[in-house]
Tab-separated table of C-alpha atoms in Angstrom:
chain	number	residue	atom	x	y	z
A	1	MET	CA	41.644	-46.083	-25.812
A	2	LEU	CA	39.767	-42.903	-24.873
A	3	PHE	CA	38.443	-40.474	-27.446
A	4	ARG	CA	38.054	-36.784	-26.566
A	5	LEU	CA	36.189	-34.308	-28.691
A	6	PRO	CA	38.133	-31.385	-30.149
A	7	LYS	CA	37.272	-27.990	-28.650
A	8	ILE	CA	34.428	-26.435	-30.607
A	9	GLY	CA	35.078	-22.937	-31.863
A	10	THR	CA	32.686	-20.150	-32.765
A	11	ASN	CA	32.533	-21.350	-36.354
A	12	ALA	CA	30.920	-24.582	-35.254
A	13	ALA	CA	27.619	-23.015	-34.182
A	14	ALA	CA	25.569	-25.495	-36.146
A	15	SER	CA	27.306	-28.412	-34.446
A	16	VAL	CA	26.653	-26.946	-30.994
A	17	PHE	CA	23.022	-26.412	-31.878
A	18	LEU	CA	22.708	-30.071	-32.877
A	19	ILE	CA	24.429	-31.188	-29.686
A	20	ALA	CA	22.019	-29.164	-27.563
A	21	LEU	CA	18.950	-30.422	-29.385
A	22	PHE	CA	19.758	-34.015	-30.296
A	23	GLY	CA	22.427	-35.074	-27.833
A	24	LEU	CA	24.974	-37.728	-28.561
A	25	SER	CA	23.244	-39.129	-31.628
A	26	ALA	CA	24.464	-36.091	-33.568
A	27	MET	CA	28.086	-36.927	-32.785
A	28	PRO	CA	29.355	-39.895	-34.869
A	29	ASN	CA	32.906	-39.755	-33.454
A	30	LEU	CA	31.619	-40.415	-29.953
A	31	ALA	CA	29.336	-43.145	-31.224
A	32	THR	CA	32.359	-45.076	-32.541
A	33	ALA	CA	34.057	-44.745	-29.157
A	34	GLN	CA	31.080	-46.157	-27.260
A	35	SER	CA	28.590	-48.859	-27.962
A	36	ALA	CA	24.963	-47.865	-28.481
A	37	GLU	CA	24.146	-49.465	-25.169
A	38	CYS	CA	25.459	-48.297	-21.837
A	39	ASN	CA	28.516	-50.188	-20.717
A	40	GLU	CA	28.861	-50.331	-16.965
A	41	ASP	CA	32.635	-50.591	-17.310
A	42	ASP	CA	32.706	-47.136	-18.955
A	43	ILE	CA	30.877	-45.262	-16.182
A	44	ARG	CA	33.928	-44.191	-14.208
A	45	MET	CA	35.776	-43.283	-17.392
A	46	ASN	CA	33.025	-41.011	-18.731
A	47	TYR	CA	32.430	-39.484	-15.314
A	48	SER	CA	36.129	-38.676	-15.022
A	49	LEU	CA	36.258	-37.220	-18.531
A	50	TYR	CA	33.328	-34.870	-17.982
A	51	TYR	CA	34.296	-33.924	-14.447
A	52	GLU	CA	37.866	-32.926	-15.309
A	53	ASP	CA	36.621	-30.552	-18.019
A	54	TYR	CA	33.672	-29.378	-15.900
A	55	LYS	CA	36.055	-28.304	-13.124
A	56	ILE	CA	38.010	-26.048	-15.504
A	57	GLU	CA	34.766	-24.772	-17.117
A	58	SER	CA	35.535	-26.404	-20.451
A	59	TRP	CA	31.839	-26.701	-21.074
A	60	GLU	CA	31.960	-27.829	-24.696
A	61	THR	CA	34.201	-30.836	-24.122
A	62	SER	CA	32.521	-31.876	-20.867
A	63	LEU	CA	29.000	-31.903	-22.331
A	64	PRO	CA	28.990	-35.177	-24.325
A	65	TYR	CA	30.515	-37.225	-21.507
A	66	LEU	CA	28.166	-35.675	-18.964
A	67	LYS	CA	25.195	-36.523	-21.173
A	68	TRP	CA	26.454	-40.126	-21.381
A	69	ILE	CA	26.455	-40.239	-17.580
A	70	ILE	CA	22.953	-38.746	-17.456
A	71	ARG	CA	21.746	-41.456	-19.848
A	72	CYS	CA	23.601	-44.400	-18.383
A	73	ALA	CA	24.368	-43.656	-14.728
A	74	PRO	CA	22.529	-40.483	-13.660
A	75	GLY	CA	23.109	-40.978	-9.930
A	76	PHE	CA	26.782	-41.920	-10.091
A	77	PRO	CA	28.684	-41.822	-7.788
A	78	SER	CA	26.551	-40.753	-4.763
A	79	ASN	CA	23.040	-41.603	-5.972
A	80	ASN	CA	21.861	-37.964	-5.989
A	81	ASP	CA	20.897	-35.294	-8.527
A	82	ARG	CA	24.340	-33.705	-8.754
A	83	ASN	CA	24.930	-34.714	-12.401
A	84	TYR	CA	21.624	-33.183	-13.525
A	85	ASP	CA	22.465	-30.001	-11.661
A	86	ARG	CA	25.868	-29.871	-13.352
A	87	LEU	CA	24.221	-30.344	-16.734
A	88	THR	CA	22.200	-27.151	-16.186
A	89	GLN	CA	25.441	-25.399	-15.226
A	90	VAL	CA	27.167	-26.628	-18.400
A	91	TYR	CA	24.338	-25.315	-20.585
A	92	GLU	CA	24.463	-22.048	-18.684
A	93	GLY	CA	28.213	-21.798	-19.165
A	94	LEU	CA	27.879	-22.466	-22.892
A	95	ALA	CA	25.231	-19.727	-23.139
A	96	LEU	CA	27.302	-17.144	-21.313
A	97	SER	CA	30.447	-17.915	-23.288
A	98	SER	CA	28.700	-17.450	-26.627
A	99	ASP	CA	28.254	-14.184	-28.513
A	100	ASP	CA	25.431	-15.616	-30.617
A	101	ALA	CA	22.018	-14.638	-29.235
A	102	ASP	CA	20.298	-17.628	-30.819
A	103	LEU	CA	22.794	-20.052	-29.301
A	104	GLN	CA	22.485	-18.364	-25.934
A	105	ARG	CA	18.727	-18.850	-26.040
A	106	THR	CA	19.095	-22.472	-27.156
A	107	TYR	CA	21.421	-23.335	-24.277
A	108	ILE	CA	19.309	-21.556	-21.646
A	109	ASP	CA	16.201	-23.305	-22.965
A	110	SER	CA	18.083	-26.621	-22.751
A	111	ALA	CA	18.923	-25.913	-19.107
A	112	LEU	CA	15.264	-25.160	-18.415
A	113	VAL	CA	14.239	-28.439	-20.024
A	114	ILE	CA	16.529	-30.183	-17.558
A	115	HIS	CA	14.860	-28.308	-14.691
A	116	ASP	CA	11.488	-29.592	-15.909
A	117	THR	CA	12.454	-33.204	-16.650
A	118	ALA	CA	15.048	-33.970	-13.985
A	119	PRO	CA	12.643	-34.769	-11.100
A	120	ASP	CA	10.700	-37.422	-13.036
A	121	SER	CA	13.850	-38.847	-14.602
A	122	LEU	CA	15.576	-39.083	-11.251
A	123	GLU	CA	12.623	-40.800	-9.621
A	124	LYS	CA	12.405	-43.324	-12.457
A	125	ALA	CA	16.092	-44.085	-11.877
A	126	GLY	CA	15.371	-44.719	-8.211
A	127	ILE	CA	17.135	-41.576	-7.055
A	128	GLU	CA	15.633	-39.418	-4.309
A	129	VAL	CA	14.742	-35.972	-5.618
A	130	ASP	CA	13.809	-32.660	-4.041
A	131	ARG	CA	11.072	-31.304	-6.333
A	132	PHE	CA	10.862	-28.036	-4.409
A	133	ASP	CA	14.550	-27.393	-4.965
A	134	TRP	CA	14.262	-27.947	-8.731
A	135	LEU	CA	11.216	-25.679	-9.006
A	136	PHE	CA	12.769	-22.959	-6.908
A	137	SER	CA	16.029	-23.228	-8.867
A	138	LYS	CA	14.096	-22.869	-12.120
A	139	GLY	CA	12.531	-19.596	-10.978
A	140	ARG	CA	15.877	-18.205	-9.889
A	141	PHE	CA	17.488	-19.383	-13.136
A	142	ILE	CA	14.926	-17.536	-15.274
A	143	GLN	CA	15.281	-14.384	-13.198
A	144	LYS	CA	19.054	-14.588	-13.401
A	145	HIS	CA	18.988	-14.702	-17.211
A	146	ASN	CA	16.426	-12.013	-17.809
A	147	ALA	CA	18.501	-10.553	-20.669
A	148	ILE	CA	18.439	-13.851	-22.586
A	149	VAL	CA	14.882	-14.990	-21.834
A	150	PRO	CA	12.918	-11.778	-21.142
A	151	ASP	CA	9.699	-13.392	-22.394
A	152	LEU	CA	9.864	-16.043	-19.661
A	153	GLN	CA	9.864	-13.562	-16.788
A	154	THR	CA	6.064	-13.729	-16.752
A	155	ILE	CA	6.137	-17.350	-15.579
A	156	VAL	CA	8.491	-16.810	-12.643
A	157	GLY	CA	5.687	-15.945	-10.228
A	158	SER	CA	3.742	-19.102	-11.074
A	159	VAL	CA	6.920	-21.191	-10.664
A	160	TYR	CA	7.453	-19.793	-7.169
A	161	HIS	CA	3.754	-20.283	-6.441
A	162	GLU	CA	4.053	-23.951	-7.383
A	163	ALA	CA	7.088	-24.234	-5.119
A	164	TYR	CA	5.085	-22.589	-2.315
A	165	ASP	CA	2.389	-25.222	-2.699
A	166	LEU	CA	5.027	-27.945	-2.369
A	167	ASP	CA	6.581	-26.545	0.827
A	168	HIS	CA	5.731	-23.018	1.945
A	169	THR	CA	8.115	-23.224	4.912
A	170	ARG	CA	11.123	-23.013	2.589
A	171	LEU	CA	10.043	-19.858	0.785
A	172	GLN	CA	11.317	-16.559	2.136
A	173	ASN	CA	9.426	-13.269	2.300
A	174	TYR	CA	10.965	-11.962	-0.953
A	175	TYR	CA	9.442	-14.792	-2.975
A	176	ILE	CA	6.055	-14.546	-1.275
A	177	ASN	CA	6.042	-10.853	-2.153
A	178	TYR	CA	7.028	-11.778	-5.726
A	179	ILE	CA	4.071	-14.167	-6.044
A	180	VAL	CA	1.611	-11.499	-4.882
A	181	PHE	CA	3.195	-8.933	-7.215
A	182	ASP	CA	2.891	-11.354	-10.125
A	183	LEU	CA	-0.803	-12.002	-9.476
A	184	VAL	CA	-1.589	-8.319	-9.064
A	185	ASN	CA	0.452	-7.412	-12.143
A	186	LYS	CA	-1.623	-9.909	-14.144
A	187	ASP	CA	-4.801	-8.267	-12.820
A	188	ARG	CA	-5.711	-11.352	-10.802
A	189	LYS	CA	-6.675	-9.563	-7.601
A	190	GLY	CA	-9.036	-12.299	-6.522
A	191	ASP	CA	-6.303	-14.915	-6.765
A	192	ALA	CA	-3.941	-12.560	-4.948
A	193	VAL	CA	-6.434	-12.213	-2.094
A	194	ASP	CA	-6.893	-15.988	-1.891
A	195	PHE	CA	-3.139	-16.498	-1.818
A	196	MET	CA	-2.668	-13.843	0.869
A	197	ASP	CA	-5.358	-15.473	2.980
A	198	GLU	CA	-3.424	-18.732	2.685
A	199	VAL	CA	-0.146	-17.029	3.575
A	200	GLU	CA	-1.660	-15.409	6.665
A	201	VAL	CA	-2.560	-18.850	7.972
A	202	ASP	CA	0.745	-20.467	6.992
A	203	PHE	CA	2.865	-17.641	8.447
A	204	ALA	CA	0.693	-16.621	11.390
A	205	GLY	CA	3.733	-16.053	13.598
A	206	ASN	CA	6.002	-14.366	11.065
A	207	SER	CA	5.783	-10.584	11.503
A	208	GLU	CA	7.859	-9.831	8.394
A	209	VAL	CA	5.618	-11.852	6.089
A	210	LEU	CA	2.425	-10.588	7.724
A	211	THR	CA	3.595	-6.991	7.303
A	212	THR	CA	4.195	-7.659	3.606
A	213	ILE	CA	0.695	-9.076	3.232
A	214	GLU	CA	-0.858	-6.181	5.128
A	215	ASN	CA	0.946	-3.661	2.924
A	216	TRP	CA	-0.263	-5.435	-0.192
A	217	ARG	CA	-3.826	-5.445	1.012
A	218	GLY	CA	-3.588	-1.714	1.612
A	219	GLN	CA	-2.383	-1.150	-1.951
A	220	LEU	CA	-4.783	-3.548	-3.632
A	221	PHE	CA	-8.012	-1.871	-2.689
A	222	THR	CA	-8.040	1.724	-3.829
A	223	SER	CA	-11.753	2.393	-4.386
A	224	PRO	CA	-13.877	3.050	-1.269
A	225	GLU	CA	-15.896	-0.113	-1.901
A	226	GLU	CA	-12.783	-2.297	-2.168
A	227	ARG	CA	-11.213	-0.627	0.835
A	228	ILE	CA	-14.339	-1.156	2.923
A	229	GLY	CA	-14.416	-4.825	1.972
A	230	PHE	CA	-10.776	-5.193	2.912
A	231	LEU	CA	-11.177	-3.419	6.241
A	232	GLU	CA	-14.245	-5.467	7.100
A	233	SER	CA	-12.252	-8.656	6.553
A	234	GLN	CA	-9.392	-7.272	8.634
A	235	VAL	CA	-11.724	-6.294	11.472
A	236	ASP	CA	-13.159	-9.801	11.455
A	237	LYS	CA	-9.637	-11.154	11.862
A	238	ASN	CA	-8.505	-8.482	14.335
A	239	PRO	CA	-11.598	-7.484	16.354
A	240	GLU	CA	-9.494	-5.660	18.945
A	241	ASP	CA	-7.743	-3.358	16.450
A	242	VAL	CA	-9.145	0.101	17.195
A	243	ASP	CA	-7.235	1.765	14.346
A	244	LEU	CA	-8.787	-0.555	11.772
A	245	LYS	CA	-12.257	0.058	13.148
A	246	ALA	CA	-11.722	3.801	13.191
A	247	GLU	CA	-10.679	3.760	9.521
A	248	LEU	CA	-13.632	1.564	8.600
A	249	LEU	CA	-15.956	3.859	10.529
A	250	GLN	CA	-14.540	6.865	8.673
A	251	LEU	CA	-15.198	5.171	5.328
A	252	TYR	CA	-18.733	4.242	6.367
A	253	MET	CA	-19.287	7.899	7.179
A	254	GLU	CA	-17.777	9.184	3.942
A	255	GLU	CA	-19.812	6.749	1.856
A	256	GLY	CA	-23.013	7.510	3.723
A	257	ILE	CA	-23.403	4.001	5.123
A	258	ARG	CA	-24.937	5.349	8.302
A	259	ASP	CA	-26.527	2.190	9.704
A	260	MET	CA	-23.251	0.280	9.551
A	261	ALA	CA	-21.420	3.302	10.916
A	262	TYR	CA	-23.641	3.678	13.968
A	263	ASP	CA	-23.598	-0.058	14.683
A	264	LEU	CA	-19.812	-0.140	14.496
A	265	ALA	CA	-19.519	3.033	16.567
A	266	ASP	CA	-21.698	1.666	19.367
A	267	GLN	CA	-19.761	-1.590	19.366
A	268	VAL	CA	-16.376	0.086	19.581
A	269	MET	CA	-17.417	2.626	22.182
A	270	ASN	CA	-18.668	-0.193	24.386
A	271	ASP	CA	-15.628	-2.415	23.870
A	272	ASN	CA	-12.825	0.109	23.831
A	273	PRO	CA	-13.839	3.734	24.329
A	274	ASN	CA	-11.240	6.356	23.440
A	275	GLY	CA	-11.192	10.051	22.739
A	276	ARG	CA	-10.490	9.863	19.031
A	277	LEU	CA	-13.363	7.469	18.461
A	278	TYR	CA	-15.718	9.645	20.462
A	279	ARG	CA	-14.758	12.668	18.378
A	280	THR	CA	-15.260	10.705	15.159
A	281	VAL	CA	-18.733	9.590	16.168
A	282	ALA	CA	-19.563	13.053	17.505
A	283	LYS	CA	-18.722	14.552	14.094
A	284	MET	CA	-21.013	12.045	12.437
A	285	ARG	CA	-23.809	12.906	14.840
A	286	LEU	CA	-23.199	16.591	14.235
A	287	ASP	CA	-23.353	16.161	10.463
A	288	ASP	CA	-26.603	14.235	10.825
A	289	GLY	CA	-28.159	16.984	12.938
A	290	ASP	CA	-28.115	15.091	16.240
A	291	THR	CA	-26.522	18.045	17.984
A	292	GLU	CA	-27.251	17.082	21.600
A	293	GLU	CA	-25.630	13.672	21.219
A	294	ALA	CA	-22.732	15.272	19.373
A	295	ILE	CA	-22.165	17.745	22.212
A	296	ARG	CA	-22.318	14.956	24.788
A	297	LEU	CA	-19.729	12.855	22.960
A	298	TYR	CA	-17.444	15.830	22.374
A	299	GLU	CA	-17.547	16.838	26.015
A	300	GLU	CA	-16.860	13.282	27.200
A	301	SER	CA	-13.910	13.004	24.809
A	302	LEU	CA	-12.202	15.881	26.645
A	303	GLU	CA	-11.908	13.676	29.727
A	304	MET	CA	-10.225	10.858	27.833
A	305	GLU	CA	-6.613	10.342	26.870
A	306	GLY	CA	-5.582	12.881	24.269
A	307	GLY	CA	-8.553	15.095	25.039
A	308	PRO	CA	-6.585	18.262	25.929
A	309	GLU	CA	-4.567	18.005	22.704
A	310	ALA	CA	-7.806	17.991	20.700
A	311	ALA	CA	-9.494	20.730	22.735
A	312	ARG	CA	-9.532	23.374	20.009
A	313	GLU	CA	-11.294	20.976	17.618
A	314	VAL	CA	-13.725	19.815	20.290
A	315	TYR	CA	-14.729	23.290	21.440
A	316	PHE	CA	-15.015	24.516	17.868
A	317	ASN	CA	-17.386	21.698	16.894
A	318	ILE	CA	-19.436	22.119	20.046
A	319	GLY	CA	-19.761	25.744	18.978
A	320	ILE	CA	-21.019	24.631	15.569
A	321	ALA	CA	-23.570	22.379	17.270
A	322	HIS	CA	-24.913	25.274	19.385
A	323	GLN	CA	-25.003	27.498	16.322
A	324	GLN	CA	-27.095	24.935	14.451
A	325	GLU	CA	-29.603	25.058	17.302
A	326	GLY	CA	-29.671	28.866	17.249
A	327	ARG	CA	-27.860	29.206	20.561
A	328	LEU	CA	-25.517	31.898	19.297
A	329	ALA	CA	-24.231	33.099	22.679
A	330	SER	CA	-23.322	29.530	23.663
A	331	ALA	CA	-21.703	29.002	20.290
A	332	ARG	CA	-19.548	32.100	20.767
A	333	SER	CA	-18.502	30.892	24.200
A	334	GLN	CA	-17.245	27.628	22.674
A	335	PHE	CA	-15.427	29.385	19.848
A	336	ARG	CA	-13.653	31.529	22.433
A	337	LYS	CA	-12.623	28.385	24.317
A	338	SER	CA	-11.244	27.026	21.065
A	339	MET	CA	-9.110	30.162	20.722
A	340	GLU	CA	-7.946	29.826	24.337
A	341	ALA	CA	-6.853	26.257	23.648
A	342	ASP	CA	-4.934	27.399	20.574
A	343	PRO	CA	-4.525	31.156	19.991
A	344	THR	CA	-3.342	30.495	16.428
A	345	TYR	CA	-6.631	28.832	15.511
A	346	VAL	CA	-8.042	31.797	13.587
A	347	GLN	CA	-10.911	29.708	12.193
A	348	ALA	CA	-12.593	30.413	15.533
A	349	LEU	CA	-12.347	34.168	14.847
A	350	ILE	CA	-13.970	33.650	11.461
A	351	ALA	CA	-16.679	31.559	13.126
A	352	ILE	CA	-17.497	34.375	15.585
A	353	GLY	CA	-17.707	36.839	12.710
A	354	ASP	CA	-20.107	34.459	10.994
A	355	LEU	CA	-22.184	34.326	14.195
A	356	TYR	CA	-22.656	38.080	14.128
A	357	VAL	CA	-23.678	37.995	10.465
A	358	THR	CA	-26.141	35.227	11.335
A	359	ALA	CA	-27.484	37.326	14.199
A	360	VAL	CA	-28.333	40.194	11.832
A	361	GLN	CA	-29.972	37.834	9.352
A	362	GLY	CA	-32.132	36.348	12.105
A	363	CYS	CA	-33.164	39.537	13.843
A	364	GLY	CA	-36.016	40.363	11.468
A	365	SER	CA	-35.071	43.977	10.797
A	366	PHE	CA	-32.422	45.809	8.831
A	367	GLU	CA	-32.155	49.277	10.296
A	368	ARG	CA	-29.065	51.407	10.926
A	369	GLU	CA	-28.395	49.624	14.224
A	370	ASP	CA	-28.608	46.253	12.480
A	371	ARG	CA	-26.153	47.346	9.818
A	372	ALA	CA	-23.714	48.520	12.495
A	373	VAL	CA	-23.289	44.861	13.613
A	374	TYR	CA	-21.492	44.196	10.341
A	375	TRP	CA	-18.685	46.504	11.519
A	376	LEU	CA	-18.071	44.133	14.413
A	377	ALA	CA	-18.243	41.059	12.153
A	378	ALA	CA	-15.697	42.677	9.834
A	379	ASP	CA	-13.411	43.294	12.821
A	380	TYR	CA	-13.232	39.527	13.405
A	381	PHE	CA	-12.661	38.720	9.748
A	382	ASP	CA	-9.885	41.325	9.501
A	383	ARG	CA	-8.298	40.089	12.709
A	384	ALA	CA	-8.287	36.517	11.390
A	385	ALA	CA	-6.687	37.605	8.105
A	386	SER	CA	-3.910	39.468	9.907
A	387	ARG	CA	-3.075	36.606	12.278
A	388	THR	CA	-2.672	33.684	9.893
A	389	ASP	CA	0.186	32.553	7.668
A	390	ASN	CA	-2.149	30.315	5.702
A	391	ASP	CA	-2.945	31.956	2.373
A	392	GLY	CA	-6.166	30.002	1.971
A	393	ILE	CA	-7.542	31.018	5.357
A	394	ARG	CA	-6.364	34.599	4.873
A	395	ASN	CA	-8.173	34.863	1.545
A	396	GLN	CA	-11.275	33.293	3.062
A	397	ALA	CA	-11.352	35.869	5.850
A	398	ARG	CA	-10.722	38.794	3.485
A	399	GLN	CA	-13.476	37.596	1.166
A	400	ARG	CA	-15.959	37.487	4.021
A	401	SER	CA	-15.009	41.003	5.077
A	402	SER	CA	-15.348	42.251	1.510
A	403	ASN	CA	-18.744	40.578	1.056
A	404	ILE	CA	-20.384	42.424	3.962
A	405	LYS	CA	-19.017	45.917	3.277
A	406	ARG	CA	-22.030	46.740	1.133
A	407	PHE	CA	-24.219	46.264	4.206
A	408	PHE	CA	-22.321	48.775	6.363
A	409	PRO	CA	-24.239	51.865	7.463
A	410	THR	CA	-24.186	54.469	4.717
A	411	ALA	CA	-22.869	58.047	5.102
A	412	GLU	CA	-26.485	59.178	5.508
A	413	ASP	CA	-27.045	56.552	8.235
A	414	LYS	CA	-23.990	57.783	10.136
A	415	PHE	CA	-25.086	61.455	9.734
A	416	PHE	CA	-28.530	60.840	11.181
A	417	LYS	CA	-27.117	58.773	14.064
A	418	ASN	CA	-24.274	61.198	14.645
A	419	TRP	CA	-21.731	58.383	14.196
A	420	ASN	CA	-18.248	59.665	13.424
A	421	PRO	CA	-15.491	57.442	11.968
A	422	GLY	CA	-13.263	56.141	14.736
A	423	ASP	CA	-15.861	56.537	17.483
A	424	ARG	CA	-16.487	53.505	19.686
A	425	PHE	CA	-19.899	51.929	19.318
A	426	THR	CA	-21.246	49.135	21.496
A	427	ILE	CA	-23.510	46.399	20.141
A	428	ASP	CA	-25.757	45.614	23.130
A	429	TYR	CA	-29.325	46.378	22.153
A	430	GLY	CA	-32.419	44.598	20.889
A	431	CYS	CA	-31.608	41.243	19.292
A	432	TYR	CA	-27.943	41.846	20.044
A	433	THR	CA	-27.980	42.245	23.794
A	434	TRP	CA	-26.020	38.989	24.147
A	435	ILE	CA	-23.167	40.364	22.010
A	436	GLY	CA	-22.060	43.170	24.321
A	437	GLU	CA	-18.994	44.138	22.309
A	438	SER	CA	-17.741	47.427	20.981
A	439	THR	CA	-16.490	48.257	17.501
A	440	ALA	CA	-15.203	51.361	15.739
A	441	VAL	CA	-17.391	53.362	13.424
A	442	ARG	CA	-16.016	52.968	9.900
């Protein structure tokens, strides 16, 4: 005669708790129906009893018979882990069908215990087991029941990491990303880097995974020192990547690591010369006062791919280089070329105005004719302010014009020189012969 347990209602919470924790020993009615030892003749009966209720999701009544099978014939009928898997599903079903938070937690914890113990138990019973599958399933199970076990979410990453170590080929990009996120979130950047190095080797041909790793590396290292270290490691791995080297070179420059910058620049220019690199190195040379080398590199960059598109920048910086050497006429010529390349580039107008102010300051005198040069400088500043839509550049130009007004020829100066407002006046004398431009008396 078969004995079936009555359906357990919500008022039997204590009984369910005992079932989950202590198993069949807490159920005297079942004990009278079965001997303390497993009876091989009862295997099919108990399997049938649990399976019929399991199919209709009658979790409470299927549980005791399923646990008997787990204890007495865990691999029946196909010698696999199906019964253990169903036991986790029964505990899950009991949790989700309960309104009691404590019971929900108890059942989910019971399912997790099965995840942890099933592999060893199955192997001891001589049943082949897939340890990766049980680990992976545990991680997914915890994630799935975040509302019931929120405190266990912190172990999910380590569970997936353990599964990765068992068989990385079965873990998809999402879970690799999750492992890195978990390590970074726990402030274990070093471990994250080590793991990513491992992943790069394991997934060398997987563009999706490698892109994920590359993105993480970009986010991990935010300080210049960390970023430099990262880029150096990337350059070692990808010596042909010009973009990586250009970024590393830029950081070397910004951090003042000049020796490393020049070594890297020479290496890249020999291996893979390109216009952008030449302009980057030229700017570094210009900043360091090596104007002749800067001019050479800038001029050569114009002949390379992308050179014409960068012409306004190139000519402008060549102009700066000439200005630094005191070659003001040559500097003006380059600034004018910059404007020809891009008529909207009003910074070149401001630069020419600055040249004329510099010319006065370097002439060694400050007579009426010297002061008149400031009228011409102001013309350029005013022209720049009127041609730009950029508020910052407009204000910069207006400020320069305002700053030099106090140096304009005075009313007395204009009286003695017979200069009348509106008259044209040409700056082409003394120190200013090279200027050769006219302005209006103000």
